[in-house]
mmCIF file of C-alpha atoms in Angstrom:
data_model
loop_
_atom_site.group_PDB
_atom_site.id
_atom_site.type_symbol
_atom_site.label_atom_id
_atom_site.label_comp_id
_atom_site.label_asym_id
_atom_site.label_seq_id
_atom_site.Cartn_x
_atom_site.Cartn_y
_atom_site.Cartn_z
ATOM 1 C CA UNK A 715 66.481 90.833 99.650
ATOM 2 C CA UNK A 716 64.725 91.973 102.733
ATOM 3 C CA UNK A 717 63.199 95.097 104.190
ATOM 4 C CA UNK A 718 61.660 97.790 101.929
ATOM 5 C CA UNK A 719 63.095 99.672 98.996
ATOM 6 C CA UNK A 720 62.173 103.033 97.063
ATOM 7 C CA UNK A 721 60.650 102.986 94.088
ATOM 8 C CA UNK A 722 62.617 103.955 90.527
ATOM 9 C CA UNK A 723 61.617 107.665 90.136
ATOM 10 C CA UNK A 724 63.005 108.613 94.100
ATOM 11 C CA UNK A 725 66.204 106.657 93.866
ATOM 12 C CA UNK A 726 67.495 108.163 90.861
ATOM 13 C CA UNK A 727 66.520 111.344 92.795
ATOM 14 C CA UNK A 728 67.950 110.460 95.670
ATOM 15 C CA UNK A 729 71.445 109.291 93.449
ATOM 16 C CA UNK A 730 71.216 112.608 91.884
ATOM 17 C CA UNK A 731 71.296 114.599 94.926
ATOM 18 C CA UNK A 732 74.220 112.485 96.350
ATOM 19 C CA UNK A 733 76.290 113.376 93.705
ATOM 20 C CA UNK A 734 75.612 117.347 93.889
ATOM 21 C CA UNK A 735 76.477 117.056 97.854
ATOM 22 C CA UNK A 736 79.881 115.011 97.131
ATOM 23 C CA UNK A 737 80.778 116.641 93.944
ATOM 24 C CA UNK A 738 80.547 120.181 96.194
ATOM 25 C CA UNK A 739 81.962 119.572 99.513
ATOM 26 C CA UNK A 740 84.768 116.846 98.047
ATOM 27 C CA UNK A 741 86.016 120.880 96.398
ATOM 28 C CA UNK A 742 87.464 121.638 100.070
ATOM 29 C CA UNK A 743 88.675 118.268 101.207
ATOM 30 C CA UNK A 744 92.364 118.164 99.214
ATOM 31 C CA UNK A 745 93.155 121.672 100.054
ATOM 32 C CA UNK A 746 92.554 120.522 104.140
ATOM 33 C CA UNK A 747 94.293 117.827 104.285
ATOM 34 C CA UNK A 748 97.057 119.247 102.262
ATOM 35 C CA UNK A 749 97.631 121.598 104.512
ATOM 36 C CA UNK A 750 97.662 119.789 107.735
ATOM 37 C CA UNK A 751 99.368 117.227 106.335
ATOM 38 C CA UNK A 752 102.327 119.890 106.220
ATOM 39 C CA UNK A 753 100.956 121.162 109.740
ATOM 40 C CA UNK A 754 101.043 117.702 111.398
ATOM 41 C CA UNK A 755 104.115 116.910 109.991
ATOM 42 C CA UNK A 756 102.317 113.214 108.460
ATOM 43 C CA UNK A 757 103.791 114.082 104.990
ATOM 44 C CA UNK A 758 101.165 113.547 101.989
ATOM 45 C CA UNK A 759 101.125 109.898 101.306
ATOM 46 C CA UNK A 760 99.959 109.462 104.646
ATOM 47 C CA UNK A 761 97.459 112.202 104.920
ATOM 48 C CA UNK A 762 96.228 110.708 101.695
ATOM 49 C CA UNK A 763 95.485 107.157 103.042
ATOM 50 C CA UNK A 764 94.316 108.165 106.376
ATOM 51 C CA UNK A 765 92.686 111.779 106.225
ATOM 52 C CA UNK A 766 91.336 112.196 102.633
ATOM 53 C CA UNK A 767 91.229 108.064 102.308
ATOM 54 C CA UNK A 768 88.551 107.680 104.992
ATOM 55 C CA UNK A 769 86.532 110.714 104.771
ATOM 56 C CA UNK A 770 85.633 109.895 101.002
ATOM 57 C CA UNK A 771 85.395 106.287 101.449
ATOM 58 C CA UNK A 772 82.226 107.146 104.186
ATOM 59 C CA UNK A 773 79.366 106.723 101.790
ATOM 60 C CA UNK A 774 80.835 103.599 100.722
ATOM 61 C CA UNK A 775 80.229 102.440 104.240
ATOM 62 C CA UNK A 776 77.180 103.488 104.119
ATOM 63 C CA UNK A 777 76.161 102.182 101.118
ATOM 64 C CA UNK A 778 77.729 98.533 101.821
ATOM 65 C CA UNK A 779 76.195 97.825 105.184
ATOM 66 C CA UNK A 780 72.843 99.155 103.860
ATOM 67 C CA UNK A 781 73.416 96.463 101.429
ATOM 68 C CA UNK A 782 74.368 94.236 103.380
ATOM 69 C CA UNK A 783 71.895 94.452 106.376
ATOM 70 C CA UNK A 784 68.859 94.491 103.474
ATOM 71 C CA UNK A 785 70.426 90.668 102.567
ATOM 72 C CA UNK A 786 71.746 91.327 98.964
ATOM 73 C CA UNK A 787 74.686 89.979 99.287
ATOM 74 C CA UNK A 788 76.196 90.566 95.788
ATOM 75 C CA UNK A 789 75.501 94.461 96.077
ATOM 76 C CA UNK A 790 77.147 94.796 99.584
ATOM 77 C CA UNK A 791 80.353 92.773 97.984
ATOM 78 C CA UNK A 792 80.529 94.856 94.515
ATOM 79 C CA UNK A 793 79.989 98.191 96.857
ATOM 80 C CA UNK A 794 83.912 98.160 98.421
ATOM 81 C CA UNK A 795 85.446 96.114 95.539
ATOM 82 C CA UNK A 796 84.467 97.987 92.555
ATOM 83 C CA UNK A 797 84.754 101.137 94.793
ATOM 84 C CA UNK A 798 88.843 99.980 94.596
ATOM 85 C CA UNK A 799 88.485 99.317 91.075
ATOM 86 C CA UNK A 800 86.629 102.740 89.929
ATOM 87 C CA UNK A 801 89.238 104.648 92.034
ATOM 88 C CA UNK A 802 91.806 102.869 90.493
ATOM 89 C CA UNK A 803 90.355 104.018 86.497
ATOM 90 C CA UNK A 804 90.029 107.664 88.336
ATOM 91 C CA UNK A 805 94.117 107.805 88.303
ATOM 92 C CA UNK A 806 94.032 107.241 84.558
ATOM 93 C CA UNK A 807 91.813 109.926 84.546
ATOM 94 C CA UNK A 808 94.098 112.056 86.162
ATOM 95 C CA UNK A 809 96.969 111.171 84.082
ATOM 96 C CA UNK A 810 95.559 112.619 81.223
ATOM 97 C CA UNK A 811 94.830 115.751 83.371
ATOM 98 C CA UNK A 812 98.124 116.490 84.588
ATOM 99 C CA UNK A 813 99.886 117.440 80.921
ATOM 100 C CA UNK A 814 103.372 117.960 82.495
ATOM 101 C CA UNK A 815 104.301 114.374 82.444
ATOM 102 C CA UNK A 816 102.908 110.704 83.449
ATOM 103 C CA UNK A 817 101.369 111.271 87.011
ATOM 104 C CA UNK A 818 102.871 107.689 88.501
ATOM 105 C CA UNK A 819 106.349 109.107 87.553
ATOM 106 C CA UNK A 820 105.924 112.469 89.040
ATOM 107 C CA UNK A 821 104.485 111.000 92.343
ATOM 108 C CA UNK A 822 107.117 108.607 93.230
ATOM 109 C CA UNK A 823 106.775 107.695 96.438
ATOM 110 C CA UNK A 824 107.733 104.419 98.534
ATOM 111 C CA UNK A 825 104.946 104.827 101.091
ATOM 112 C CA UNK A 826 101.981 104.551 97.971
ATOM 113 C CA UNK A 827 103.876 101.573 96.605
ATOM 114 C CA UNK A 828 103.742 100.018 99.893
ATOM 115 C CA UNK A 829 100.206 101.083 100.029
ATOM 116 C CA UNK A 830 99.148 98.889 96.504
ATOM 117 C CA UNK A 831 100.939 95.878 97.883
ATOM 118 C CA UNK A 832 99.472 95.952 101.354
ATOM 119 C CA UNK A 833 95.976 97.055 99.102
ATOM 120 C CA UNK A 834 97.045 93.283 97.111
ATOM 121 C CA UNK A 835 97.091 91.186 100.600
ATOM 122 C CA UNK A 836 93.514 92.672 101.480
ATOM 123 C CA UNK A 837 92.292 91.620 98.224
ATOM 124 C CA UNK A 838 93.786 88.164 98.587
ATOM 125 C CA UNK A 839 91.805 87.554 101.478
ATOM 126 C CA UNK A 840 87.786 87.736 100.186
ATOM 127 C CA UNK A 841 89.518 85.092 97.353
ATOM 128 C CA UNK A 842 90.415 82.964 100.233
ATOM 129 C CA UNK A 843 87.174 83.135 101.656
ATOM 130 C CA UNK A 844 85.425 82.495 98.516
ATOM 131 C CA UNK A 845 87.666 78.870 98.555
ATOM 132 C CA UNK A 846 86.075 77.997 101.715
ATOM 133 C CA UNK A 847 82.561 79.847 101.796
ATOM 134 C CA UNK A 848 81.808 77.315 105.057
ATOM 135 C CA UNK A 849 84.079 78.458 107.445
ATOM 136 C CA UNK A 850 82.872 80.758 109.928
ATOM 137 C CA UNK A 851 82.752 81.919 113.038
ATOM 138 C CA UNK A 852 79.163 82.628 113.982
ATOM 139 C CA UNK A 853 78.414 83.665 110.516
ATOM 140 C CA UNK A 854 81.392 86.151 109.751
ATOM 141 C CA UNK A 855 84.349 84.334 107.833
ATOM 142 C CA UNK A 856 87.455 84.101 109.579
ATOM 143 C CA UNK A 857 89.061 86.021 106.804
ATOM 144 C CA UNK A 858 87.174 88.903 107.007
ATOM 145 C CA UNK A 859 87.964 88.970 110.433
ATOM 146 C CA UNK A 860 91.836 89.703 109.426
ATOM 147 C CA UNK A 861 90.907 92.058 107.202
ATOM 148 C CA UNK A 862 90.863 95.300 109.958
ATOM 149 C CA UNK A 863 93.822 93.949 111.601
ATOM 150 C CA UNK A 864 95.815 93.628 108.167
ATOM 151 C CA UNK A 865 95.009 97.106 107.479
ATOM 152 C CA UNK A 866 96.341 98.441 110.461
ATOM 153 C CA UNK A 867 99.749 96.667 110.556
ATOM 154 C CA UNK A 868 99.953 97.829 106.614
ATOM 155 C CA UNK A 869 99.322 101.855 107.865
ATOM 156 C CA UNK A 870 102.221 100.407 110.511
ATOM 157 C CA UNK A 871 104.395 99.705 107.634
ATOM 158 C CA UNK A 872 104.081 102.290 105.880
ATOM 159 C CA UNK A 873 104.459 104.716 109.303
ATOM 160 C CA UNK A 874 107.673 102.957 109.371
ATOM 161 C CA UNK A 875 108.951 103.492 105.728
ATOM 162 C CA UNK A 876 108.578 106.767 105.983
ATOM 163 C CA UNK A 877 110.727 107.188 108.923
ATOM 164 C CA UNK A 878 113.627 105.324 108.023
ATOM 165 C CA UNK A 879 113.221 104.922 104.416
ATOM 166 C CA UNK A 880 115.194 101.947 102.733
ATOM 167 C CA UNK A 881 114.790 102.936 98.941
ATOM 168 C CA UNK A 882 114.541 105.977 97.198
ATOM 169 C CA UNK A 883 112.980 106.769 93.942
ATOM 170 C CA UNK A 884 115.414 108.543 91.193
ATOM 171 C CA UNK A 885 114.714 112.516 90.925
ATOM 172 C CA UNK A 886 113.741 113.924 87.738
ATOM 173 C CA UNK A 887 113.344 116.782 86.686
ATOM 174 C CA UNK A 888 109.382 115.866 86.415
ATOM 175 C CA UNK A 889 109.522 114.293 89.957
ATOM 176 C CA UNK A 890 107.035 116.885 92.168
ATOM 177 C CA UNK A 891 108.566 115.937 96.171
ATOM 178 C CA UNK A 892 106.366 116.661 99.138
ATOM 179 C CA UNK A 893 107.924 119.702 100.373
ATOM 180 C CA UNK A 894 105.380 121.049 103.544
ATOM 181 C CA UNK A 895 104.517 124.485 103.942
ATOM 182 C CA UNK A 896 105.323 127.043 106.460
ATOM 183 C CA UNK A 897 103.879 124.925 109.469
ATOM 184 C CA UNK A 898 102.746 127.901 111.482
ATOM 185 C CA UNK A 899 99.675 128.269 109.569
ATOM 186 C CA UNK A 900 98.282 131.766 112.149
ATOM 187 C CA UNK A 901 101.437 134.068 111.689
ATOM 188 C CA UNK A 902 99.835 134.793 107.922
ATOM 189 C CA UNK A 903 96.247 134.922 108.616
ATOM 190 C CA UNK A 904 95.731 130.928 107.632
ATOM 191 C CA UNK A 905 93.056 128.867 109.424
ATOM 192 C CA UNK A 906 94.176 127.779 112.647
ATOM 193 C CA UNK A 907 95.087 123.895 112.674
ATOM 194 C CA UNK A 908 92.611 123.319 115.188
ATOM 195 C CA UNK A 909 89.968 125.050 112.521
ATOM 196 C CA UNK A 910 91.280 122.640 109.612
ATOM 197 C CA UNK A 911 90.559 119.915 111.839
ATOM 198 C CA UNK A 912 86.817 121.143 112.033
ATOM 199 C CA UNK A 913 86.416 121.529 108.815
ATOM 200 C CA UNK A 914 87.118 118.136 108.252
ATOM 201 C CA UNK A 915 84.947 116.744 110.380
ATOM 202 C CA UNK A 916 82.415 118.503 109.152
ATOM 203 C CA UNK A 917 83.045 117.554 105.657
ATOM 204 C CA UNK A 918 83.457 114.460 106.604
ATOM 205 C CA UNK A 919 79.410 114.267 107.922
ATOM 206 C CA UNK A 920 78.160 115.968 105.032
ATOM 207 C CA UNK A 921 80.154 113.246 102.492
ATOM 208 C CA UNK A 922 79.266 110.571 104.768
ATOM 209 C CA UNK A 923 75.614 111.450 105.017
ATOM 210 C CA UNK A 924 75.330 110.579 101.032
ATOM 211 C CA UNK A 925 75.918 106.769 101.815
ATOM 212 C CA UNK A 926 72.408 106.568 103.237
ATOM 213 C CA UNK A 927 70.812 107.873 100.128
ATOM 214 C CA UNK A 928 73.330 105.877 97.508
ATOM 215 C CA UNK A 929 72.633 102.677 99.375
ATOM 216 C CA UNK A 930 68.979 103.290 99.658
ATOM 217 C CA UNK A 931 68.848 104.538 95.467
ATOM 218 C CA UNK A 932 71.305 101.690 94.585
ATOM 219 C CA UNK A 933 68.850 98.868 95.862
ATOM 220 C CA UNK A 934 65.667 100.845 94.630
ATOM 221 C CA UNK A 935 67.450 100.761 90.771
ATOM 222 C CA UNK A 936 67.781 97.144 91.379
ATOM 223 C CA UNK A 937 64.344 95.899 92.427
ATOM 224 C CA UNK A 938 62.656 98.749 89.657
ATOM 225 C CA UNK A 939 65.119 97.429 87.093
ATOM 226 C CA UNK A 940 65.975 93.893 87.477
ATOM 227 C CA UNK A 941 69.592 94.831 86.808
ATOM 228 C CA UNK A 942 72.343 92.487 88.224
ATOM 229 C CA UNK A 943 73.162 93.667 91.838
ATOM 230 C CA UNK A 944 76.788 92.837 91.452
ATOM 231 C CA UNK A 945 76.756 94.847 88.235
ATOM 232 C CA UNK A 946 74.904 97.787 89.950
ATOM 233 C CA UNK A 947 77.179 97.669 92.956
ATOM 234 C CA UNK A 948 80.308 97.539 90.755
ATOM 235 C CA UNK A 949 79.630 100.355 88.449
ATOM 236 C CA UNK A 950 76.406 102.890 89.429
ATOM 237 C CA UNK A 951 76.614 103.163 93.319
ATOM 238 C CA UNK A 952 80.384 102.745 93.502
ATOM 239 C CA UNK A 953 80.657 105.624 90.665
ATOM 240 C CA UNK A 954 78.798 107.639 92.830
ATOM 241 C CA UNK A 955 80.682 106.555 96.625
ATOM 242 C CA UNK A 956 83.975 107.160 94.638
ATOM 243 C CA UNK A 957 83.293 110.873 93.283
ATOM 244 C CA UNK A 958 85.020 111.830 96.057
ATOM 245 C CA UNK A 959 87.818 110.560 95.257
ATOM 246 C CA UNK A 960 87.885 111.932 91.794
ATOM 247 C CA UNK A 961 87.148 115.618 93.075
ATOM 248 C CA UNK A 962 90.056 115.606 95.304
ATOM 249 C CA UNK A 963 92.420 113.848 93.054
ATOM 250 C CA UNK A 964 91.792 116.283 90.678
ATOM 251 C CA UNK A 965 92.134 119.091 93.176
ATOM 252 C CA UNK A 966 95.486 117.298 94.114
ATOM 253 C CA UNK A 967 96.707 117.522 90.781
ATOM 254 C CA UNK A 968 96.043 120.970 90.167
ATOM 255 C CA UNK A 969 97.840 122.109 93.534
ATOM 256 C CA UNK A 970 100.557 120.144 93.039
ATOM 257 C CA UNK A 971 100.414 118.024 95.579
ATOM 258 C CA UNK A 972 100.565 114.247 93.317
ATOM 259 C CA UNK A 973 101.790 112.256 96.403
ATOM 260 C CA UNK A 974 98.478 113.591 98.222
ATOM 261 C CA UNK A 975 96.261 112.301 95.497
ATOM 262 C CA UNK A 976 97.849 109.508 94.564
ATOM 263 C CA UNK A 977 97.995 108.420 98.809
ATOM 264 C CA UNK A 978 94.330 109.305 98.396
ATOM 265 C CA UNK A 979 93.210 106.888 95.955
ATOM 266 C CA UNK A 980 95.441 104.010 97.381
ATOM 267 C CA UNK A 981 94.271 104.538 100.786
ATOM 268 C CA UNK A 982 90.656 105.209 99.986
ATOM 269 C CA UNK A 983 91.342 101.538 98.477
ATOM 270 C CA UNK A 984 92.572 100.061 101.399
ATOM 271 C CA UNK A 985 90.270 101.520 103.595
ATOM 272 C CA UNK A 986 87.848 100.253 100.884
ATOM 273 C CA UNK A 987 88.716 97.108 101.823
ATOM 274 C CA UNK A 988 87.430 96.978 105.745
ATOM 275 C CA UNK A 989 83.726 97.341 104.077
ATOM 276 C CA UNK A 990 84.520 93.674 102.839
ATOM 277 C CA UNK A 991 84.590 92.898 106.785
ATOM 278 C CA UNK A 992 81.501 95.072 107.169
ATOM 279 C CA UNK A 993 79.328 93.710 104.609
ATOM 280 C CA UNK A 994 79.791 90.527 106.486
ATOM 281 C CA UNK A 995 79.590 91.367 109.500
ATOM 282 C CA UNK A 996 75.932 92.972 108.393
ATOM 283 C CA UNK A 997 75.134 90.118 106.252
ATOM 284 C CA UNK A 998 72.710 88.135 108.234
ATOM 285 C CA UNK A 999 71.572 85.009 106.498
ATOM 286 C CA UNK A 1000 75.436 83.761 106.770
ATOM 287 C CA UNK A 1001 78.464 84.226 105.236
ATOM 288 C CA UNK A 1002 78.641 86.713 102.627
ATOM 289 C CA UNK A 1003 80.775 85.241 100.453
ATOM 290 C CA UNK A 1004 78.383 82.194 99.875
ATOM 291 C CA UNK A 1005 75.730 84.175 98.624
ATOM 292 C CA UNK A 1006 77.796 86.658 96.420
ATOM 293 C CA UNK A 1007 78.681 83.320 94.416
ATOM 294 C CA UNK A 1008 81.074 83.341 91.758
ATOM 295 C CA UNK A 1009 80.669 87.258 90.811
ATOM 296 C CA UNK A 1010 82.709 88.396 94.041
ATOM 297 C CA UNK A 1011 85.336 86.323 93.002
ATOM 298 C CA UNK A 1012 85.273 87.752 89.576
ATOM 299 C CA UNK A 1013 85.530 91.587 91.019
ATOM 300 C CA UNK A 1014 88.021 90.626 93.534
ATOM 301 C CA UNK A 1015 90.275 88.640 90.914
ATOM 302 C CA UNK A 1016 90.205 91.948 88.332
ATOM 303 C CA UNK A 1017 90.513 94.520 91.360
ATOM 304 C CA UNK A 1018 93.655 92.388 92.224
ATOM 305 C CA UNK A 1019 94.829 92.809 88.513
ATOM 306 C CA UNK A 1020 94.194 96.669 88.849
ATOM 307 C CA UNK A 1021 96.374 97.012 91.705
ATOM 308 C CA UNK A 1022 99.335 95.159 90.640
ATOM 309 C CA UNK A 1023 98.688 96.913 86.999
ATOM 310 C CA UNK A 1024 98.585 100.710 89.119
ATOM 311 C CA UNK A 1025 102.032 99.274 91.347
ATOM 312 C CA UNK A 1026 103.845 98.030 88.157
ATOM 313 C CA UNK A 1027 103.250 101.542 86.958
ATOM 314 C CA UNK A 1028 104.460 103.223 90.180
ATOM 315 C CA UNK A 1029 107.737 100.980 90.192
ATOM 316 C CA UNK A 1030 108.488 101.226 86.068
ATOM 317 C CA UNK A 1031 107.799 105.352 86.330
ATOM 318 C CA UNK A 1032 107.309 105.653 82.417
ATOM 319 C CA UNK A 1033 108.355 109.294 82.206
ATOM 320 C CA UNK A 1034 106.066 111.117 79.309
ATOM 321 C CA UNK A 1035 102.219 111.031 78.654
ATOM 322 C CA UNK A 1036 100.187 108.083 79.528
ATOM 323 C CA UNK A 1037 101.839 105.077 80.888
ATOM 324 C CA UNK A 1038 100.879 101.287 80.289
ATOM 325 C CA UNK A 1039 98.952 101.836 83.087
ATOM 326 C CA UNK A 1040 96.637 104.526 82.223
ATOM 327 C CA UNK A 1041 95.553 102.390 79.459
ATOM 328 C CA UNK A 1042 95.709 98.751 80.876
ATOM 329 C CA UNK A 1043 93.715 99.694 83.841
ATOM 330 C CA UNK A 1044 90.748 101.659 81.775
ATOM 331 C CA UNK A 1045 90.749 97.998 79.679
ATOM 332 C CA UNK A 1046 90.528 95.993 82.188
ATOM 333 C CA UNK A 1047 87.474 97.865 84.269
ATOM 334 C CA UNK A 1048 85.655 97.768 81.146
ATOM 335 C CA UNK A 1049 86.036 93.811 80.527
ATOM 336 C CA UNK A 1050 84.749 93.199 84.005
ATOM 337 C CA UNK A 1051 81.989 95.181 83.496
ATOM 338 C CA UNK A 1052 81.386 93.187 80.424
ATOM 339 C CA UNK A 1053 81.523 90.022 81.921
ATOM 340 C CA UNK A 1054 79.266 90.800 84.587
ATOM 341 C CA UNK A 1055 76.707 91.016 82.004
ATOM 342 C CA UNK A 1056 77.649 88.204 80.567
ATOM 343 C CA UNK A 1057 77.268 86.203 83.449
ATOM 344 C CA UNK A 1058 74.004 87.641 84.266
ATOM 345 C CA UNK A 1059 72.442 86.883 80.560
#
């Protein structure tokens, strides 16, 4: 690892302060992009993946190129995986929050399906690298290099699908549709769309500001600890990056708006997945994914599993309480983090 890092007592400090700033402004961030998602006329899957998906994956940019730049390349590659894979456990979370009936059933919506399968290619692409760690270009893998340009054809897709929709999910009584508000957001005294945008941004800076600290507190644990940096990366940091994303899922869930939060987590996920790209791009000793060894290919291989697990449970739509899913993906986070260990001992 190069450059300098904190000692133990400021980077728990510095963790602990992180958290307070997400866990406060993150309050604010479903209730904006709710509503100009209904002013914009984007509908709330895709607010989800692009407005509240990037804004709360910024500290996990942050945090991955600090990683990454410092030359620990196991921390920079658990950073945007396990941030997919603790977002992912954060729906289970939420399904047990929202009492009515199972949240994946109540959300149906093509767009977020589309969104966990395009979520599945990214994935499969850090595995592919991992086959052939010594192929690069420069010292960035060609893979990685796909990665932005997948993402952007998938938010194509999905544009797509929701203008000329080619399935429809069955309507239940428990299904919860994205119905926008009264557009005209001034004629009741409302914030001014222009205003919403503002705030966003500027929630956006505060969030984003946090990935400096994380990053900086993540690699201090490690070198005061001796802790695993994959294991680290995969559960403390990323817990922290991803808090976000729990705050305005919940939020969501309370207003009502499930296809927002659930858009949120899967596009959080995706966007997740362009810090893959960064964190080799930073990486400057080589290729990432040969110094990440085998433990990258163990958190890309279960965040894989996670996704197809959260899909499966999008498609099937198990109608009361917790679905397979809210308990298969909980399982399955844990064993990785098991194994982790186990392959540090």
């Amino acid at each position: 690892m190069t450059g300098s890092t904190w000692p133990l007592a400021p980077s728990i400090a510095a963790l602990a302060v992180a958290l307070l700033v997400i866990v406060f402004a993150g309050k604010s961030l479903a209730a904006t992009a709710d509503t100009l998602a209904d002013r914009t006329g984007m509908g709330e899957a895709i607010a989800g993946a692009l407005l509240l998906g990037a804004v709360t994956s910024l500290p996990g940019i942050a945090t991955t190129t600090i990683g990454a730049w410092q030359g620990d390349a196991q921390f920079a590659i658990a950073n945007p995986i396990g941030g997919i894979a603790v977002q992912t456990v954060w729906l289970a979370i939420a399904d047990l929050l929202y009492r009515r009936s199972n949240i994946e059933h109540a959300a149906a919506s093509l767009e977020n399906i589309m969104q966990a399968l395009v979520l599945v290619a990214l994935l499969c692409l850090p595995i592919v690298a991992y086959a052939t760690p010594g192929l690069t270009l420069g010292w960035v893998h060609p893979a990685s290099l796909l990665i932005p340009v997948l993402y952007l054809y998938g938010l194509h897709l999905v544009r797509r699908l929701r203008q000329n929709p080619m399935w429809r999910a069955e309507q239940t009584s428990d299904t919860r549709q994205d119905v926008p508000d009264d557009p005209d957001g001034d004629a009741d005294g409302a914030p001014s769309t222009r205003r919403l945008w503002w705030r966003l941004a500027a929630l956006a800076a505060v969030v984003g500001g946090t990935g400096y600290l994380i990053g900086q507190g993540g690699l201090g644990v490690i070198a005061a600890t001796g802790l695993p940096s994959g294991f680290v990366g995969f559960t403390v940091t990323t817990a922290i990056t991803s808090l976000p994303e729990l705050v305005t899922l919940i939020a969501a869930v309370r207003i009502g708006a499930l296809t927002l939060g659930i858009g949120n987590i899967l596009g959080g996920n995706a966007f997740d997945s362009l810090m893959i790209f960064l964190a080799d791009a930073a990486y400057r000793p080589g290729s990432v994914y040969t110094d990440a060894a085998s433990a990258g290919l163990l958190l890309a291989g279960s965040t894989t599993l996670l996704t197809v697990t959260l899909a499966a449970g999008l498609i099937l739509r198990e109608r009361r309480g917790v679905g397979f899913e809210g308990v298969a993906i909980p399982v399955v986070y844990l064993v990785t983090v098991v194994l982790l260990l186990v392959r540090a001992a």
